[in-house]
Amino acid sequence: MSIQKKLAWYFELMGIKFRETRDGFMLYYPVGNKEVNIEVKISEDWVEFKWTGPNMSTIKMRSPDLYIVLLETMLKLNNIIKEVKIVVDDDENIVVLIHSHRDALFFDVFESEFMAIPIAIQAIMEIEPLKRMVSK
């Protein structure tokens, strides 16, 4: 079974809304009271799951104190939520990433790794000052 068919089957098993893209999939997943987009890119050996969140430079301009709180919280979350990487990309966006080797994507592994993404997103979006800023 191709990796695309396997992932589509896993998404269906988990009730995840998705559409196929040129590079993989776009997932539409509920986190809190919002639906977030999670991009899935398939390469030769790896599958990347990626959520792109708020822009840190915008946050820094609006609230330097929140910027520091976010950086500290993301560093702590990287230690707590082992499956994901929480980073700031070249465009200064908050990004939650998982890289899975395509040969290791059995359903139980996929499910446990994937479910770390919404947990990390929820933890980031629940930081109270950010929650207020994003809801405006």
PDB file of C-alpha atoms in Angstrom:
ATOM      1  CA  MET A   1       0.000   0.000   0.000  1.00  0.00           C
ATOM      2  CA  SER A   2       1.364   3.444  -0.875  1.00  0.00           C
ATOM      3  CA  ILE A   3       2.111   5.887   1.926  1.00  0.00           C
ATOM      4  CA  GLN A   4      -0.604   8.221   0.553  1.00  0.00           C
ATOM      5  CA  LYS A   5      -3.249   5.491   0.701  1.00  0.00           C
ATOM      6  CA  LYS A   6      -2.084   4.397   4.142  1.00  0.00           C
ATOM      7  CA  LEU A   7      -2.279   7.950   5.540  1.00  0.00           C
ATOM      8  CA  ALA A   8      -5.692   8.584   3.951  1.00  0.00           C
ATOM      9  CA  TRP A   9      -6.927   5.371   5.569  1.00  0.00           C
ATOM     10  CA  TYR A  10      -5.531   6.466   8.963  1.00  0.00           C
ATOM     11  CA  PHE A  11      -7.205   9.885   8.627  1.00  0.00           C
ATOM     12  CA  GLU A  12     -10.508   8.186   7.842  1.00  0.00           C
ATOM     13  CA  LEU A  13     -10.134   5.808  10.808  1.00  0.00           C
ATOM     14  CA  MET A  14      -9.594   8.803  13.099  1.00  0.00           C
ATOM     15  CA  GLY A  15     -12.399  10.878  11.560  1.00  0.00           C
ATOM     16  CA  ILE A  16      -9.986  13.596  10.397  1.00  0.00           C
ATOM     17  CA  LYS A  17     -11.220  15.810   7.569  1.00  0.00           C
ATOM     18  CA  PHE A  18      -8.605  16.098   4.817  1.00  0.00           C
ATOM     19  CA  ARG A  19      -7.918  16.800   1.177  1.00  0.00           C
ATOM     20  CA  GLU A  20      -5.052  15.622  -0.982  1.00  0.00           C
ATOM     21  CA  THR A  21      -2.482  18.182  -2.135  1.00  0.00           C
ATOM     22  CA  ARG A  22       0.415  18.095  -4.577  1.00  0.00           C
ATOM     23  CA  ASP A  23       2.865  17.306  -1.733  1.00  0.00           C
ATOM     24  CA  GLY A  24       0.629  15.232   0.539  1.00  0.00           C
ATOM     25  CA  PHE A  25      -2.463  16.357   2.433  1.00  0.00           C
ATOM     26  CA  MET A  26      -4.116  19.269   4.190  1.00  0.00           C
ATOM     27  CA  LEU A  27      -5.863  18.227   7.383  1.00  0.00           C
ATOM     28  CA  TYR A  28      -8.665  20.161   9.083  1.00  0.00           C
ATOM     29  CA  TYR A  29      -8.613  19.331  12.767  1.00  0.00           C
ATOM     30  CA  PRO A  30     -10.612  20.776  15.679  1.00  0.00           C
ATOM     31  CA  VAL A  31      -8.549  22.272  18.493  1.00  0.00           C
ATOM     32  CA  GLY A  32     -10.575  23.951  21.205  1.00  0.00           C
ATOM     33  CA  ASN A  33     -13.342  25.902  19.493  1.00  0.00           C
ATOM     34  CA  LYS A  34     -11.392  26.354  16.232  1.00  0.00           C
ATOM     35  CA  GLU A  35     -10.461  24.221  13.279  1.00  0.00           C
ATOM     36  CA  VAL A  36      -6.753  24.321  12.429  1.00  0.00           C
ATOM     37  CA  ASN A  37      -4.952  23.381   9.240  1.00  0.00           C
ATOM     38  CA  ILE A  38      -2.204  20.804   9.513  1.00  0.00           C
ATOM     39  CA  GLU A  39      -0.057  20.365   6.429  1.00  0.00           C
ATOM     40  CA  VAL A  40       1.283  16.898   5.630  1.00  0.00           C
ATOM     41  CA  LYS A  41       4.240  16.683   3.248  1.00  0.00           C
ATOM     42  CA  ILE A  42       5.474  13.344   2.001  1.00  0.00           C
ATOM     43  CA  SER A  43       9.073  13.026   0.871  1.00  0.00           C
ATOM     44  CA  GLU A  44      11.165  10.036  -0.129  1.00  0.00           C
ATOM     45  CA  ASP A  45      11.788   8.807   3.430  1.00  0.00           C
ATOM     46  CA  TRP A  46       9.870  11.145   5.719  1.00  0.00           C
ATOM     47  CA  VAL A  47       6.385  12.413   6.427  1.00  0.00           C
ATOM     48  CA  GLU A  48       6.202  15.907   7.924  1.00  0.00           C
ATOM     49  CA  PHE A  49       3.173  17.127   9.864  1.00  0.00           C
ATOM     50  CA  LYS A  50       3.199  20.909  10.280  1.00  0.00           C
ATOM     51  CA  TRP A  51       0.945  23.500  11.899  1.00  0.00           C
ATOM     52  CA  THR A  52       1.816  27.141  11.382  1.00  0.00           C
ATOM     53  CA  GLY A  53       0.583  29.477  14.088  1.00  0.00           C
ATOM     54  CA  PRO A  54       0.796  33.148  15.028  1.00  0.00           C
ATOM     55  CA  ASN A  55       3.661  35.352  13.919  1.00  0.00           C
ATOM     56  CA  MET A  56       6.190  36.057  16.689  1.00  0.00           C
ATOM     57  CA  SER A  57       7.366  39.406  15.245  1.00  0.00           C
ATOM     58  CA  THR A  58       3.780  40.689  15.305  1.00  0.00           C
ATOM     59  CA  ILE A  59       3.401  39.496  18.887  1.00  0.00           C
ATOM     60  CA  LYS A  60       6.730  41.087  19.853  1.00  0.00           C
ATOM     61  CA  MET A  61       5.627  44.439  18.419  1.00  0.00           C
ATOM     62  CA  ARG A  62       2.255  44.313  20.181  1.00  0.00           C
ATOM     63  CA  SER A  63       3.469  42.876  23.484  1.00  0.00           C
ATOM     64  CA  PRO A  64       7.178  42.336  24.246  1.00  0.00           C
ATOM     65  CA  ASP A  65       6.220  40.721  27.576  1.00  0.00           C
ATOM     66  CA  LEU A  66       3.999  38.139  25.826  1.00  0.00           C
ATOM     67  CA  TYR A  67       6.833  37.441  23.373  1.00  0.00           C
ATOM     68  CA  ILE A  68       9.111  36.432  26.274  1.00  0.00           C
ATOM     69  CA  VAL A  69       6.357  34.347  27.900  1.00  0.00           C
ATOM     70  CA  LEU A  70       5.744  32.536  24.604  1.00  0.00           C
ATOM     71  CA  LEU A  71       9.416  31.762  24.050  1.00  0.00           C
ATOM     72  CA  GLU A  72       9.783  30.406  27.583  1.00  0.00           C
ATOM     73  CA  THR A  73       6.576  28.373  27.313  1.00  0.00           C
ATOM     74  CA  MET A  74       7.530  26.884  23.942  1.00  0.00           C
ATOM     75  CA  LEU A  75      10.921  25.821  25.302  1.00  0.00           C
ATOM     76  CA  LYS A  76       9.200  24.132  28.250  1.00  0.00           C
ATOM     77  CA  LEU A  77       6.630  22.470  25.978  1.00  0.00           C
ATOM     78  CA  ASN A  78       9.450  21.057  23.826  1.00  0.00           C
ATOM     79  CA  ASN A  79      10.638  19.224  26.920  1.00  0.00           C
ATOM     80  CA  ILE A  80       7.172  18.084  28.035  1.00  0.00           C
ATOM     81  CA  ILE A  81       5.622  16.998  24.716  1.00  0.00           C
ATOM     82  CA  LYS A  82       8.332  14.687  23.411  1.00  0.00           C
ATOM     83  CA  GLU A  83       6.806  13.815  20.023  1.00  0.00           C
ATOM     84  CA  VAL A  84       6.720  17.352  18.596  1.00  0.00           C
ATOM     85  CA  LYS A  85       9.151  20.137  17.877  1.00  0.00           C
ATOM     86  CA  ILE A  86       7.870  23.623  18.618  1.00  0.00           C
ATOM     87  CA  VAL A  87       9.931  26.143  16.680  1.00  0.00           C
ATOM     88  CA  VAL A  88       9.951  29.585  15.120  1.00  0.00           C
ATOM     89  CA  ASP A  89      10.430  29.393  11.339  1.00  0.00           C
ATOM     90  CA  ASP A  90      12.330  31.767   9.028  1.00  0.00           C
ATOM     91  CA  ASP A  91       9.201  33.940   8.688  1.00  0.00           C
ATOM     92  CA  GLU A  92       8.973  34.125  12.515  1.00  0.00           C
ATOM     93  CA  ASN A  93       5.821  32.011  12.739  1.00  0.00           C
ATOM     94  CA  ILE A  94       5.263  29.583  15.583  1.00  0.00           C
ATOM     95  CA  VAL A  95       5.401  26.082  14.077  1.00  0.00           C
ATOM     96  CA  VAL A  96       4.566  22.677  15.534  1.00  0.00           C
ATOM     97  CA  LEU A  97       6.299  19.841  13.644  1.00  0.00           C
ATOM     98  CA  ILE A  98       6.553  16.090  13.622  1.00  0.00           C
ATOM     99  CA  HIS A  99       8.821  14.148  11.294  1.00  0.00           C
ATOM    100  CA  SER A 100       7.998  10.461  10.996  1.00  0.00           C
ATOM    101  CA  HIS A 101       9.946   7.935   8.978  1.00  0.00           C
ATOM    102  CA  ARG A 102       7.530   6.490   6.437  1.00  0.00           C
ATOM    103  CA  ASP A 103       8.534   2.902   7.339  1.00  0.00           C
ATOM    104  CA  ALA A 104       7.585   3.497  10.983  1.00  0.00           C
ATOM    105  CA  LEU A 105       4.036   4.692  10.302  1.00  0.00           C
ATOM    106  CA  PHE A 106       2.015   1.865  11.770  1.00  0.00           C
ATOM    107  CA  PHE A 107      -1.387   3.015  13.009  1.00  0.00           C
ATOM    108  CA  ASP A 108      -0.595   3.007  16.742  1.00  0.00           C
ATOM    109  CA  VAL A 109       2.640   4.958  16.164  1.00  0.00           C
ATOM    110  CA  PHE A 110       0.887   7.373  13.815  1.00  0.00           C
ATOM    111  CA  GLU A 111      -1.976   7.972  16.230  1.00  0.00           C
ATOM    112  CA  SER A 112       0.230   8.653  19.261  1.00  0.00           C
ATOM    113  CA  GLU A 113       2.553  10.956  17.322  1.00  0.00           C
ATOM    114  CA  PHE A 114      -0.235  12.800  15.520  1.00  0.00           C
ATOM    115  CA  MET A 115      -2.258  13.421  18.689  1.00  0.00           C
ATOM    116  CA  ALA A 116       0.700  15.345  20.151  1.00  0.00           C
ATOM    117  CA  ILE A 117       0.091  18.072  17.537  1.00  0.00           C
ATOM    118  CA  PRO A 118      -3.333  19.240  18.810  1.00  0.00           C
ATOM    119  CA  ILE A 119      -2.090  18.948  22.392  1.00  0.00           C
ATOM    120  CA  ALA A 120       0.832  21.285  21.591  1.00  0.00           C
ATOM    121  CA  ILE A 121      -1.383  23.704  19.628  1.00  0.00           C
ATOM    122  CA  GLN A 122      -3.925  23.816  22.460  1.00  0.00           C
ATOM    123  CA  ALA A 123      -1.182  24.436  25.028  1.00  0.00           C
ATOM    124  CA  ILE A 124       0.212  27.322  22.973  1.00  0.00           C
ATOM    125  CA  MET A 125      -3.174  28.870  22.213  1.00  0.00           C
ATOM    126  CA  GLU A 126      -4.261  28.635  25.867  1.00  0.00           C
ATOM    127  CA  ILE A 127      -1.508  30.983  27.051  1.00  0.00           C
ATOM    128  CA  GLU A 128      -3.856  33.612  28.397  1.00  0.00           C
ATOM    129  CA  PRO A 129      -2.355  36.805  26.896  1.00  0.00           C
ATOM    130  CA  LEU A 130      -2.048  35.119  23.487  1.00  0.00           C
ATOM    131  CA  LYS A 131      -5.583  33.796  23.762  1.00  0.00           C
ATOM    132  CA  ARG A 132      -6.855  37.350  24.293  1.00  0.00           C
ATOM    133  CA  MET A 133      -4.702  38.742  21.478  1.00  0.00           C
ATOM    134  CA  VAL A 134      -5.736  36.107  18.909  1.00  0.00           C
ATOM    135  CA  SER A 135      -9.433  36.376  19.773  1.00  0.00           C
ATOM    136  CA  LYS A 136      -9.498  40.126  18.995  1.00  0.00           C
TER     137      LYS A 136
END
